[in-house]
JSON list of C-alpha atoms in Angstrom, two decimals:
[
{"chain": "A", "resi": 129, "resn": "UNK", "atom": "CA", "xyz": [126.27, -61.31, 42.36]},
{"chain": "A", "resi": 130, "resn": "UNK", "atom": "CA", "xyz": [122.44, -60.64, 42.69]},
{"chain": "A", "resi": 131, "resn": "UNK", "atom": "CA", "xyz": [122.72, -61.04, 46.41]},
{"chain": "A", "resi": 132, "resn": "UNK", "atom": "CA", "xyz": [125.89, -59.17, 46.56]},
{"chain": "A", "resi": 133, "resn": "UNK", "atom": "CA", "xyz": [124.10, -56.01, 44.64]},
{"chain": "A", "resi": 134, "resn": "UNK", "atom": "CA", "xyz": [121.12, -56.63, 46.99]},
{"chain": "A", "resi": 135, "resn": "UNK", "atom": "CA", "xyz": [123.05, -56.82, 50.17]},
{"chain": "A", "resi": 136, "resn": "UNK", "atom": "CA", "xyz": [125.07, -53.19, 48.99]},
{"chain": "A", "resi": 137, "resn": "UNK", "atom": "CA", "xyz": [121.96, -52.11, 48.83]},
{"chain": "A", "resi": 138, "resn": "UNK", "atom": "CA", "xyz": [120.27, -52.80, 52.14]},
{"chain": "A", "resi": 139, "resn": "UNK", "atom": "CA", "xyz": [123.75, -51.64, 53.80]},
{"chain": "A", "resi": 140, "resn": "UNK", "atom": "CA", "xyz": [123.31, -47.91, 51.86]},
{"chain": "A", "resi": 141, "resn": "UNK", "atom": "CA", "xyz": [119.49, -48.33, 53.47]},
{"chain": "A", "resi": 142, "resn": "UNK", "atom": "CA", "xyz": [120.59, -48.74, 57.16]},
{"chain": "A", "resi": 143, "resn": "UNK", "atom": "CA", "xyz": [123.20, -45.98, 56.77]},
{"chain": "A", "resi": 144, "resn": "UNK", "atom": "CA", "xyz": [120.89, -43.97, 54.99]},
{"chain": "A", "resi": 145, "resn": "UNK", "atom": "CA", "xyz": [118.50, -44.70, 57.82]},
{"chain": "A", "resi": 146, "resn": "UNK", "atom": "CA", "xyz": [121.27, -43.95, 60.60]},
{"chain": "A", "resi": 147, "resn": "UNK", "atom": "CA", "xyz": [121.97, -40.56, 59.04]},
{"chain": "A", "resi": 148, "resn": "UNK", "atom": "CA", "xyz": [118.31, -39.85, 58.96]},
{"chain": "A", "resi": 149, "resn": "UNK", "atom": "CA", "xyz": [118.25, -40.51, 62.77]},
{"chain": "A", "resi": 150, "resn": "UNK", "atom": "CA", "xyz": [121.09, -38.33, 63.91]},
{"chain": "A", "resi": 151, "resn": "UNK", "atom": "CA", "xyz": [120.04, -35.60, 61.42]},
{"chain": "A", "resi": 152, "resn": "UNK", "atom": "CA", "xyz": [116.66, -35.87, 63.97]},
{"chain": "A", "resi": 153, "resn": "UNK", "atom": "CA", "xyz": [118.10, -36.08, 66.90]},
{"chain": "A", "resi": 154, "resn": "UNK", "atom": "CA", "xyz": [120.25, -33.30, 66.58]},
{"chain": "A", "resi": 155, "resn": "UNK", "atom": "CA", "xyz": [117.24, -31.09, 65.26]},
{"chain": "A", "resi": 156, "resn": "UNK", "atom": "CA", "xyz": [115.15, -32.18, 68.67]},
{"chain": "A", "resi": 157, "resn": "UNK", "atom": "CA", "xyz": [118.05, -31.64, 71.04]},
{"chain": "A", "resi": 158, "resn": "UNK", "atom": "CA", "xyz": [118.85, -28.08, 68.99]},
{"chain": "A", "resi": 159, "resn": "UNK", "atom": "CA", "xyz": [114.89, -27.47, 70.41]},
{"chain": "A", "resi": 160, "resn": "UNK", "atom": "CA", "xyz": [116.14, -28.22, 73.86]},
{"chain": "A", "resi": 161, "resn": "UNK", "atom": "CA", "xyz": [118.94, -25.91, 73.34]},
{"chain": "A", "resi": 162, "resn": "UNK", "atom": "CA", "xyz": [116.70, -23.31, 72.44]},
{"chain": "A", "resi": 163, "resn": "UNK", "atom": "CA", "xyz": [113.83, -23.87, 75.29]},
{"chain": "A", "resi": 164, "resn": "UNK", "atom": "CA", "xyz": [116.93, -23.36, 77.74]},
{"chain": "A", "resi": 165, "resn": "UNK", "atom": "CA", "xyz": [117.76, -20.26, 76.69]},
{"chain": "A", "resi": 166, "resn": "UNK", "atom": "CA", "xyz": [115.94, -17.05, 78.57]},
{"chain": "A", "resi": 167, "resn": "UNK", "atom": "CA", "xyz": [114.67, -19.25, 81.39]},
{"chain": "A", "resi": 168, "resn": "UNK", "atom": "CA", "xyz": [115.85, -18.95, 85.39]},
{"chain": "A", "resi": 169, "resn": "UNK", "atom": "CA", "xyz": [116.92, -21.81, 87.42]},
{"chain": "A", "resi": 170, "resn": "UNK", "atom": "CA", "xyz": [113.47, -21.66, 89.08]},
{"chain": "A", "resi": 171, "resn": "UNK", "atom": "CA", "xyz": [112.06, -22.50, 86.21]},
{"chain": "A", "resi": 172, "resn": "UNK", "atom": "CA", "xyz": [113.29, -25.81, 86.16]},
{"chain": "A", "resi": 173, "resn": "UNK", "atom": "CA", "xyz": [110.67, -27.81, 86.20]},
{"chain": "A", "resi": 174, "resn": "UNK", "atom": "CA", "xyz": [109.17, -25.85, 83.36]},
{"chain": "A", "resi": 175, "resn": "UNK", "atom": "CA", "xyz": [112.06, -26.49, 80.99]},
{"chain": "A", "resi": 176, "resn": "UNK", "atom": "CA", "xyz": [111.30, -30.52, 81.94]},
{"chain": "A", "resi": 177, "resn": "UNK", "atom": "CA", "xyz": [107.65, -29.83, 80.92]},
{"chain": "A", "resi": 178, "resn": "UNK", "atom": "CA", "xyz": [109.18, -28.67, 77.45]},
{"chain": "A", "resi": 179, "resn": "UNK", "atom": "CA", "xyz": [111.53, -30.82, 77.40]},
{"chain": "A", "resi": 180, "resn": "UNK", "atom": "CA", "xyz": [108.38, -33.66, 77.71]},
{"chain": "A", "resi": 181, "resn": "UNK", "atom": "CA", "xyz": [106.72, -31.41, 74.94]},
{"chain": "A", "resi": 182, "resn": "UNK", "atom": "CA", "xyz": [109.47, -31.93, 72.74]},
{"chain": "A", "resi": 183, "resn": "UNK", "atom": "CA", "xyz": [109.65, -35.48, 73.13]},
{"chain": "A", "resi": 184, "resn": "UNK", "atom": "CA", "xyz": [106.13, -36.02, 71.91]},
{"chain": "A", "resi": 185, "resn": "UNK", "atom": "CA", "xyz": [107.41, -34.43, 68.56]},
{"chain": "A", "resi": 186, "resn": "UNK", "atom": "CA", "xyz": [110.16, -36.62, 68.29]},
{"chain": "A", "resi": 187, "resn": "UNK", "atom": "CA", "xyz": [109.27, -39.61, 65.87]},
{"chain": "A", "resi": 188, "resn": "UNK", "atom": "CA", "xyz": [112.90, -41.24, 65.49]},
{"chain": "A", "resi": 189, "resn": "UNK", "atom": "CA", "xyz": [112.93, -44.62, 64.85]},
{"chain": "A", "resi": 190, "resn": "UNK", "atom": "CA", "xyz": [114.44, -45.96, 67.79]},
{"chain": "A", "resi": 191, "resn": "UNK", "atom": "CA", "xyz": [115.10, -49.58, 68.43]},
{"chain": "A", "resi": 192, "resn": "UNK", "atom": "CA", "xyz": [112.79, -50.14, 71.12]},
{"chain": "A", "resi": 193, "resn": "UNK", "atom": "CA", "xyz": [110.23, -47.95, 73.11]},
{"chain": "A", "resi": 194, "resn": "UNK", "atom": "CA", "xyz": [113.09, -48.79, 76.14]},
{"chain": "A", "resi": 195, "resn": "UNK", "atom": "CA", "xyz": [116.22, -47.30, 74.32]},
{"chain": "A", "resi": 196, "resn": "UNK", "atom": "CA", "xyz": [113.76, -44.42, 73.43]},
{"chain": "A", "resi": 197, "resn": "UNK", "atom": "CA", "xyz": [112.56, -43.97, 76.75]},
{"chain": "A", "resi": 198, "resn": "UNK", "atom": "CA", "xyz": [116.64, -44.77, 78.21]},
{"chain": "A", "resi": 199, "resn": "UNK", "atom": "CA", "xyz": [118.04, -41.78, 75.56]},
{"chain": "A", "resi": 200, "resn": "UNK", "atom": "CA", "xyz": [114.85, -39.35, 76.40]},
{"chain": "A", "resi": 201, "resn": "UNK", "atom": "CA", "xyz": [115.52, -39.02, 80.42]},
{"chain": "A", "resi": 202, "resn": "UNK", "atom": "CA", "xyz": [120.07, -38.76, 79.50]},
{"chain": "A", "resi": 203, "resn": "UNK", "atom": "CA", "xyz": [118.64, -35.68, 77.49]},
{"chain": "A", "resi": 204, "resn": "UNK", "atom": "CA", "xyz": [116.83, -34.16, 80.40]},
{"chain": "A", "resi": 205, "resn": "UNK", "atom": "CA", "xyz": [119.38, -34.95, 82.98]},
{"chain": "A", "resi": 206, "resn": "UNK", "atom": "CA", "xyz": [121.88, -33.53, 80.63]},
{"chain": "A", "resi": 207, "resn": "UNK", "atom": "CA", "xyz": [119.91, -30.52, 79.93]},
{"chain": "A", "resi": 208, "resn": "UNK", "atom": "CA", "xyz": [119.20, -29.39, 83.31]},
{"chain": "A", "resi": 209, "resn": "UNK", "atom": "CA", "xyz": [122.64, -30.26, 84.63]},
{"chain": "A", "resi": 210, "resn": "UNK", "atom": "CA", "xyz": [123.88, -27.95, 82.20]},
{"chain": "A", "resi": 211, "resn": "UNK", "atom": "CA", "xyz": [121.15, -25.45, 83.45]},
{"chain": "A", "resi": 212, "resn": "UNK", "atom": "CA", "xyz": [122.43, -25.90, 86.85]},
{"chain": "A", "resi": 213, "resn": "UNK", "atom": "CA", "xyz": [126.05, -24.81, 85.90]},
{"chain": "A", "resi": 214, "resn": "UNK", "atom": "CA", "xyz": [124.68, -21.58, 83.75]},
{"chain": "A", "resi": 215, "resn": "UNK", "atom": "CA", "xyz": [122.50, -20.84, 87.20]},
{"chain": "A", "resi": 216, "resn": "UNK", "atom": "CA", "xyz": [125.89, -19.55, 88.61]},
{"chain": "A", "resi": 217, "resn": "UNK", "atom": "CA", "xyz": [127.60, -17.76, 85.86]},
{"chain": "A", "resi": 218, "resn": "UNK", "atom": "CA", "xyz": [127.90, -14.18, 84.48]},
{"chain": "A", "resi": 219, "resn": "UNK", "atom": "CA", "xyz": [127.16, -13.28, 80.46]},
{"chain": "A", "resi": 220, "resn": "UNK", "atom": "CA", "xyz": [130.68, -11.90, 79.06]},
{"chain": "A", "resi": 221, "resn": "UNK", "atom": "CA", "xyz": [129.10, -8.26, 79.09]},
{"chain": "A", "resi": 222, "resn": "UNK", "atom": "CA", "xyz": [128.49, -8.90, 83.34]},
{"chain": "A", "resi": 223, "resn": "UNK", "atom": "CA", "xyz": [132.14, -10.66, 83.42]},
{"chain": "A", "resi": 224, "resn": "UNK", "atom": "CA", "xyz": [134.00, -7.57, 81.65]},
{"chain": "A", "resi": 225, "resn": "UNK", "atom": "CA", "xyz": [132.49, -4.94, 83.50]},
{"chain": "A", "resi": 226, "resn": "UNK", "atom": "CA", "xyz": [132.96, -7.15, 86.82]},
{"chain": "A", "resi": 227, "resn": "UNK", "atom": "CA", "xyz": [136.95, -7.58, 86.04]},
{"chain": "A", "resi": 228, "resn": "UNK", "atom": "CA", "xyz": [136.72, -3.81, 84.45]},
{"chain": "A", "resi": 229, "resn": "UNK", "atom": "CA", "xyz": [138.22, -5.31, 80.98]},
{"chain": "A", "resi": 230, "resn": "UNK", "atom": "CA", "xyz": [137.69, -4.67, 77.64]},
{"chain": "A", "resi": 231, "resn": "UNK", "atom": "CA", "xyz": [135.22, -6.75, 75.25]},
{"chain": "A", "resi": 232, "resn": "UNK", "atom": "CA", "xyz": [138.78, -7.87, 73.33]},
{"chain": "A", "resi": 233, "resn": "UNK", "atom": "CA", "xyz": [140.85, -8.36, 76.55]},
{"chain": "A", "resi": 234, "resn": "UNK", "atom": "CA", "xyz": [138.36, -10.56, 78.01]},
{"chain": "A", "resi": 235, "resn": "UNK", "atom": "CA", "xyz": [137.92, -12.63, 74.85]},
{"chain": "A", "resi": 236, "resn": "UNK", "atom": "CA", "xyz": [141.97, -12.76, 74.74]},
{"chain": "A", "resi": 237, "resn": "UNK", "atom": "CA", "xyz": [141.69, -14.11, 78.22]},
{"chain": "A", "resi": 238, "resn": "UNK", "atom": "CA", "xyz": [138.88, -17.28, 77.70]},
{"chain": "A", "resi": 239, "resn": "UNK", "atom": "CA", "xyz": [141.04, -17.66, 74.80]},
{"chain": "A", "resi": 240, "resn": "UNK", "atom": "CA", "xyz": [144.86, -18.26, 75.91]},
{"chain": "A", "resi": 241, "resn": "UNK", "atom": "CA", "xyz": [142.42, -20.36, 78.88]},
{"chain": "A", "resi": 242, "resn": "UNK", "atom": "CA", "xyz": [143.26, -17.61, 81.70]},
{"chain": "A", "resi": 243, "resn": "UNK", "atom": "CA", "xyz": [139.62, -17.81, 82.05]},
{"chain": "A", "resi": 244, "resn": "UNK", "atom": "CA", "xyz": [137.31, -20.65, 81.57]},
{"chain": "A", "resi": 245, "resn": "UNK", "atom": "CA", "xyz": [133.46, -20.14, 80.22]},
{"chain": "A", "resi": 246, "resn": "UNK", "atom": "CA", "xyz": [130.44, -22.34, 79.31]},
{"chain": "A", "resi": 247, "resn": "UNK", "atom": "CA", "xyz": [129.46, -21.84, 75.60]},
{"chain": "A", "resi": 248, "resn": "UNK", "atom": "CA", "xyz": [126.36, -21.60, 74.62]},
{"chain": "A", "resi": 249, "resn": "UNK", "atom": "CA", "xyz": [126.29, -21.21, 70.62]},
{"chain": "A", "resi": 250, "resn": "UNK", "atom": "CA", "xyz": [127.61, -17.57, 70.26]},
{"chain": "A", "resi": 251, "resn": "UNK", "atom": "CA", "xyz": [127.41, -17.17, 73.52]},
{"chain": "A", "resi": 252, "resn": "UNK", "atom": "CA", "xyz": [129.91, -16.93, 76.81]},
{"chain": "A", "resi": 253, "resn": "UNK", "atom": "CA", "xyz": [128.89, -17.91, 80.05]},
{"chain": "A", "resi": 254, "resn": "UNK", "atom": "CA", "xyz": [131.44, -17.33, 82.94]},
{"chain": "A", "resi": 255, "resn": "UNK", "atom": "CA", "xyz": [131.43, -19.09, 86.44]},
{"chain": "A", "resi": 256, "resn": "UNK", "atom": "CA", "xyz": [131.61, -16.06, 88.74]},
{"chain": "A", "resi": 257, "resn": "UNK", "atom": "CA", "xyz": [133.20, -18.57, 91.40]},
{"chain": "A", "resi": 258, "resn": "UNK", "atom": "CA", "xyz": [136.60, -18.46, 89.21]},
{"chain": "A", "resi": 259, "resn": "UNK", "atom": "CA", "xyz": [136.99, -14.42, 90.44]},
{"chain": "A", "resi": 260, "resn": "UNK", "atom": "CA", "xyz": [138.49, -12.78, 93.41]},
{"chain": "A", "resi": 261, "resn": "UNK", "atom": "CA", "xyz": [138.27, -9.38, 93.48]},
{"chain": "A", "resi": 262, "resn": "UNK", "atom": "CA", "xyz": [140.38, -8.36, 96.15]},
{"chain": "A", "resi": 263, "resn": "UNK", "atom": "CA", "xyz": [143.51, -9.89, 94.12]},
{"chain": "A", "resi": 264, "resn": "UNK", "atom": "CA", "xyz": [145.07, -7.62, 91.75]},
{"chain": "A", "resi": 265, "resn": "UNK", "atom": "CA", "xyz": [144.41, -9.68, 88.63]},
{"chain": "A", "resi": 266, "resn": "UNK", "atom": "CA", "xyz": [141.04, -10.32, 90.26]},
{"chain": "A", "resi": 267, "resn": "UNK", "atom": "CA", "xyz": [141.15, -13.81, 89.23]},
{"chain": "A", "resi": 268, "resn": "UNK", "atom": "CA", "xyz": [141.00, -16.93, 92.54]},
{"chain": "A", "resi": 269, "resn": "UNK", "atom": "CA", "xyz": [144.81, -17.55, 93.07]},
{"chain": "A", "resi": 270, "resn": "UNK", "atom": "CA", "xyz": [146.54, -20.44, 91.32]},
{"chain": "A", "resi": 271, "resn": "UNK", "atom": "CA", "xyz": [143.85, -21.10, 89.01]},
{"chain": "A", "resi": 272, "resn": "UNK", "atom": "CA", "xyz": [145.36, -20.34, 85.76]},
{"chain": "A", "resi": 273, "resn": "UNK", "atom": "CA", "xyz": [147.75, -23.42, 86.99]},
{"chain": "A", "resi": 274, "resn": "UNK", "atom": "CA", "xyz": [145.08, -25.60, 87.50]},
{"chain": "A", "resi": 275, "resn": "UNK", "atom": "CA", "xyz": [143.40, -24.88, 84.12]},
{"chain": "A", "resi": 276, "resn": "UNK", "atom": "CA", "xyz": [146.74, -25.28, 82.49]},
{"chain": "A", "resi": 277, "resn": "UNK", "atom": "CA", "xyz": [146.82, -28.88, 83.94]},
{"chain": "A", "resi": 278, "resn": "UNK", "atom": "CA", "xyz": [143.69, -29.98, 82.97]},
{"chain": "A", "resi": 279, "resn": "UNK", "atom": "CA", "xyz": [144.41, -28.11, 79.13]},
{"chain": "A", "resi": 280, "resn": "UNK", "atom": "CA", "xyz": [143.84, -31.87, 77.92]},
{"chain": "A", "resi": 281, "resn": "UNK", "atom": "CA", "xyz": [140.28, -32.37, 79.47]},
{"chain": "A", "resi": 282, "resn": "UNK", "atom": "CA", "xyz": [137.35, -32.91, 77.15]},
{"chain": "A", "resi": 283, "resn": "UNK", "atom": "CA", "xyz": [135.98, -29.84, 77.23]},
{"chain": "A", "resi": 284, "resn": "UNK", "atom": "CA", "xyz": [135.81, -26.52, 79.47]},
{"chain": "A", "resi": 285, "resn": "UNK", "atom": "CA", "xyz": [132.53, -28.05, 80.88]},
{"chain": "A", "resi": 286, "resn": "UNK", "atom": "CA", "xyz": [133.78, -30.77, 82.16]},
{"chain": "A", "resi": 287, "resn": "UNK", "atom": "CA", "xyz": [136.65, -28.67, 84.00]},
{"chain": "A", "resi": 288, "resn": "UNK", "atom": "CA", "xyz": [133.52, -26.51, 85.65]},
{"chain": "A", "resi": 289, "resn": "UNK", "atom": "CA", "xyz": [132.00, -29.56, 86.64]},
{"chain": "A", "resi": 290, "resn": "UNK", "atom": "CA", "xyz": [135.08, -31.05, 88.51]},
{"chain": "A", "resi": 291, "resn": "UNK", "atom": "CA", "xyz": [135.80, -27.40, 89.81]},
{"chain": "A", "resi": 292, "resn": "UNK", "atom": "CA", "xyz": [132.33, -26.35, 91.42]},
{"chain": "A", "resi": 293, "resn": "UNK", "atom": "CA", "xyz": [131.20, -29.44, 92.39]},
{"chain": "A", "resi": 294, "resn": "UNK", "atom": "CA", "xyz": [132.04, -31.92, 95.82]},
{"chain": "A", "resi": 295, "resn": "UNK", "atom": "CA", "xyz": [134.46, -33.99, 95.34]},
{"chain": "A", "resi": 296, "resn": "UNK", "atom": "CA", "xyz": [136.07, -37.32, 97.42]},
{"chain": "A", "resi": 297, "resn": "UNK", "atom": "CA", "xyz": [139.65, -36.15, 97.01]},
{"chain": "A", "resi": 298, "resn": "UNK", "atom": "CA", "xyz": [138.91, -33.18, 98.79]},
{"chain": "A", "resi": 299, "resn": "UNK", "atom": "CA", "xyz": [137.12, -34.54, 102.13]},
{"chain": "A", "resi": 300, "resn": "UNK", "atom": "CA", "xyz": [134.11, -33.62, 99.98]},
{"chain": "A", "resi": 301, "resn": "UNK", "atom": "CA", "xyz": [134.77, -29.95, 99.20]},
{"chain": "A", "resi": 302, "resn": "UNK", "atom": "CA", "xyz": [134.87, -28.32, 95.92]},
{"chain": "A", "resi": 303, "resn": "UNK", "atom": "CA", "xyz": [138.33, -27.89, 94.54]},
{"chain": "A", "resi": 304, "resn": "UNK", "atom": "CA", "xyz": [137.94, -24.27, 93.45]},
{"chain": "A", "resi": 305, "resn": "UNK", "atom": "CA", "xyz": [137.25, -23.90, 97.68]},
{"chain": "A", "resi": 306, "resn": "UNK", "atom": "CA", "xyz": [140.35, -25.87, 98.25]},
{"chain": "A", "resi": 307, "resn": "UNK", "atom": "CA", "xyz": [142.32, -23.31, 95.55]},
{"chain": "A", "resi": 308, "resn": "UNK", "atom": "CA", "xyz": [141.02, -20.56, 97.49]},
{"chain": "A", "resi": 309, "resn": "UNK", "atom": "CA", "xyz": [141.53, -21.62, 100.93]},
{"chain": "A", "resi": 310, "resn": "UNK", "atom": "CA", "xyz": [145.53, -21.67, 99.74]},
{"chain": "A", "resi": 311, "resn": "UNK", "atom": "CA", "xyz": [146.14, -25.83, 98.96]},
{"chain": "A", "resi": 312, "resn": "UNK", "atom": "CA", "xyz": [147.05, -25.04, 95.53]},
{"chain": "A", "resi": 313, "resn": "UNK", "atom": "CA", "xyz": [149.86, -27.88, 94.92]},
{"chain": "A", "resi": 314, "resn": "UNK", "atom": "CA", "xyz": [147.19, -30.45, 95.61]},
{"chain": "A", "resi": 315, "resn": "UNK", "atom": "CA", "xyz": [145.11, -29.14, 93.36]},
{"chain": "A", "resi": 316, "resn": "UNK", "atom": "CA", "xyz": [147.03, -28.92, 90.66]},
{"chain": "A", "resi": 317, "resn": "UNK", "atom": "CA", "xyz": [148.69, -32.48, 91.37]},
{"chain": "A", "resi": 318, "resn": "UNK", "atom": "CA", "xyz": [144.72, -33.81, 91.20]},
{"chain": "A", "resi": 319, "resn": "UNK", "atom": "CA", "xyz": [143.66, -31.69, 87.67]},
{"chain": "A", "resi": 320, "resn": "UNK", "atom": "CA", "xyz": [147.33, -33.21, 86.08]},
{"chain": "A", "resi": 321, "resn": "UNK", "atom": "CA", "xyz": [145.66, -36.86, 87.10]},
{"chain": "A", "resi": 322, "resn": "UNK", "atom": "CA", "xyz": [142.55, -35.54, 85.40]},
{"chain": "A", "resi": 323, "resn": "UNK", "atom": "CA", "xyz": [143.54, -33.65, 82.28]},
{"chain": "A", "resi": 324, "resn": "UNK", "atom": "CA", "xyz": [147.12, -35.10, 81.54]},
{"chain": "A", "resi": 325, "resn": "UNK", "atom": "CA", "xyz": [148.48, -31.26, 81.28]},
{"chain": "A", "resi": 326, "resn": "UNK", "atom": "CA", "xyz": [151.37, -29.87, 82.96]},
{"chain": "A", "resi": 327, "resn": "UNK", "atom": "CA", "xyz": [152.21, -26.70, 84.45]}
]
């Protein structure tokens, strides 16, 4: 019984300790978060100067100076890939007055997923490559489709990603320049494969 009470007892201590961890680990990368914010894509390597500020703050209690090291450099990759994808989007103020639309009509649009945007706590930031102007809706043609295939994707950032970036199915073009340039069946057969949606 004595070693049952004492074994309880180191389990609450390692999930006491775990909790401890994450509670830390979201704090440091909710100081990335905030470094990112108000800096230009030029200043890249600046943010990765913070970012290497930050880490010598960070006092987790990591397995091994390895996994440390391992989790410290996902962080930065993560943090300026996401910096990258901001680099080429509007605020929601920029987007409404671009598409002429209310602050409400916009919002009902990222909403119903008509129009996708990169969140950012409170805030909405909204590829510009998504827009065509010289349509009537002013949105890139077929592209509510697409979205509406890939409604069960992870997340709206991983839909950017797959949109604005190369991609092998595509000779190597991006699929939102595939959408425009009028192949928007394929598309949409490709996002289905990716988000399990359908039109």
């Amino acid at each position: 019984m004595a070693a049952d009470r004492k074994g309880n007892k180191g389990g609450k201590g390692m999930a006491h300790t775990s909790g401890v961890r994450e509670i830390e680990r979201d704090g440091f990368l909710e100081r990335i978060r905030a470094r990112l914010r108000g800096l230009s894509f030029v200043e890249e390597q600046a943010l990765l100067r913070s970012v290497d500020e930050l880490v010598s703050q960070y006092t987790a209690d990591h397995e091994s100076d390895e996994e440390r090291q391992l989790w410290i450099r996902n962080e930065e990759r993560k943090a300026v890939g996401r910096r990258e994808l901001m680099s080429g989007c509007l605020t929601f103020e920029e987007a409404a007055e671009l598409l002429e639309l209310s602050s409400h009509a916009l919002r009902m649009r990222i909403n119903r997923g008509k129009i996708i945007s990169l969140r950012d706590g409170s805030d909405h930031f909204i590829p510009r490559w998504q827009f065509d102007l010289s349509a009537s809706d002013r949105m890139v043609k077929g592209l509510d489709r697409v979205l509406k295939a890939m409604e069960s994707a992870s997340s709206d950032e991983m839909k950017i990603l797959w949109l604005s970036r190369p991609w092998g199915g595509f000779e190597g073009l991006k699929p939102i320049d595939v959408l425009r340039s009028g192949r928007v069946d394929e598309v949409i057969e490709f996002a289905q494969s990716l988000g399990g949606g359908h039109e």
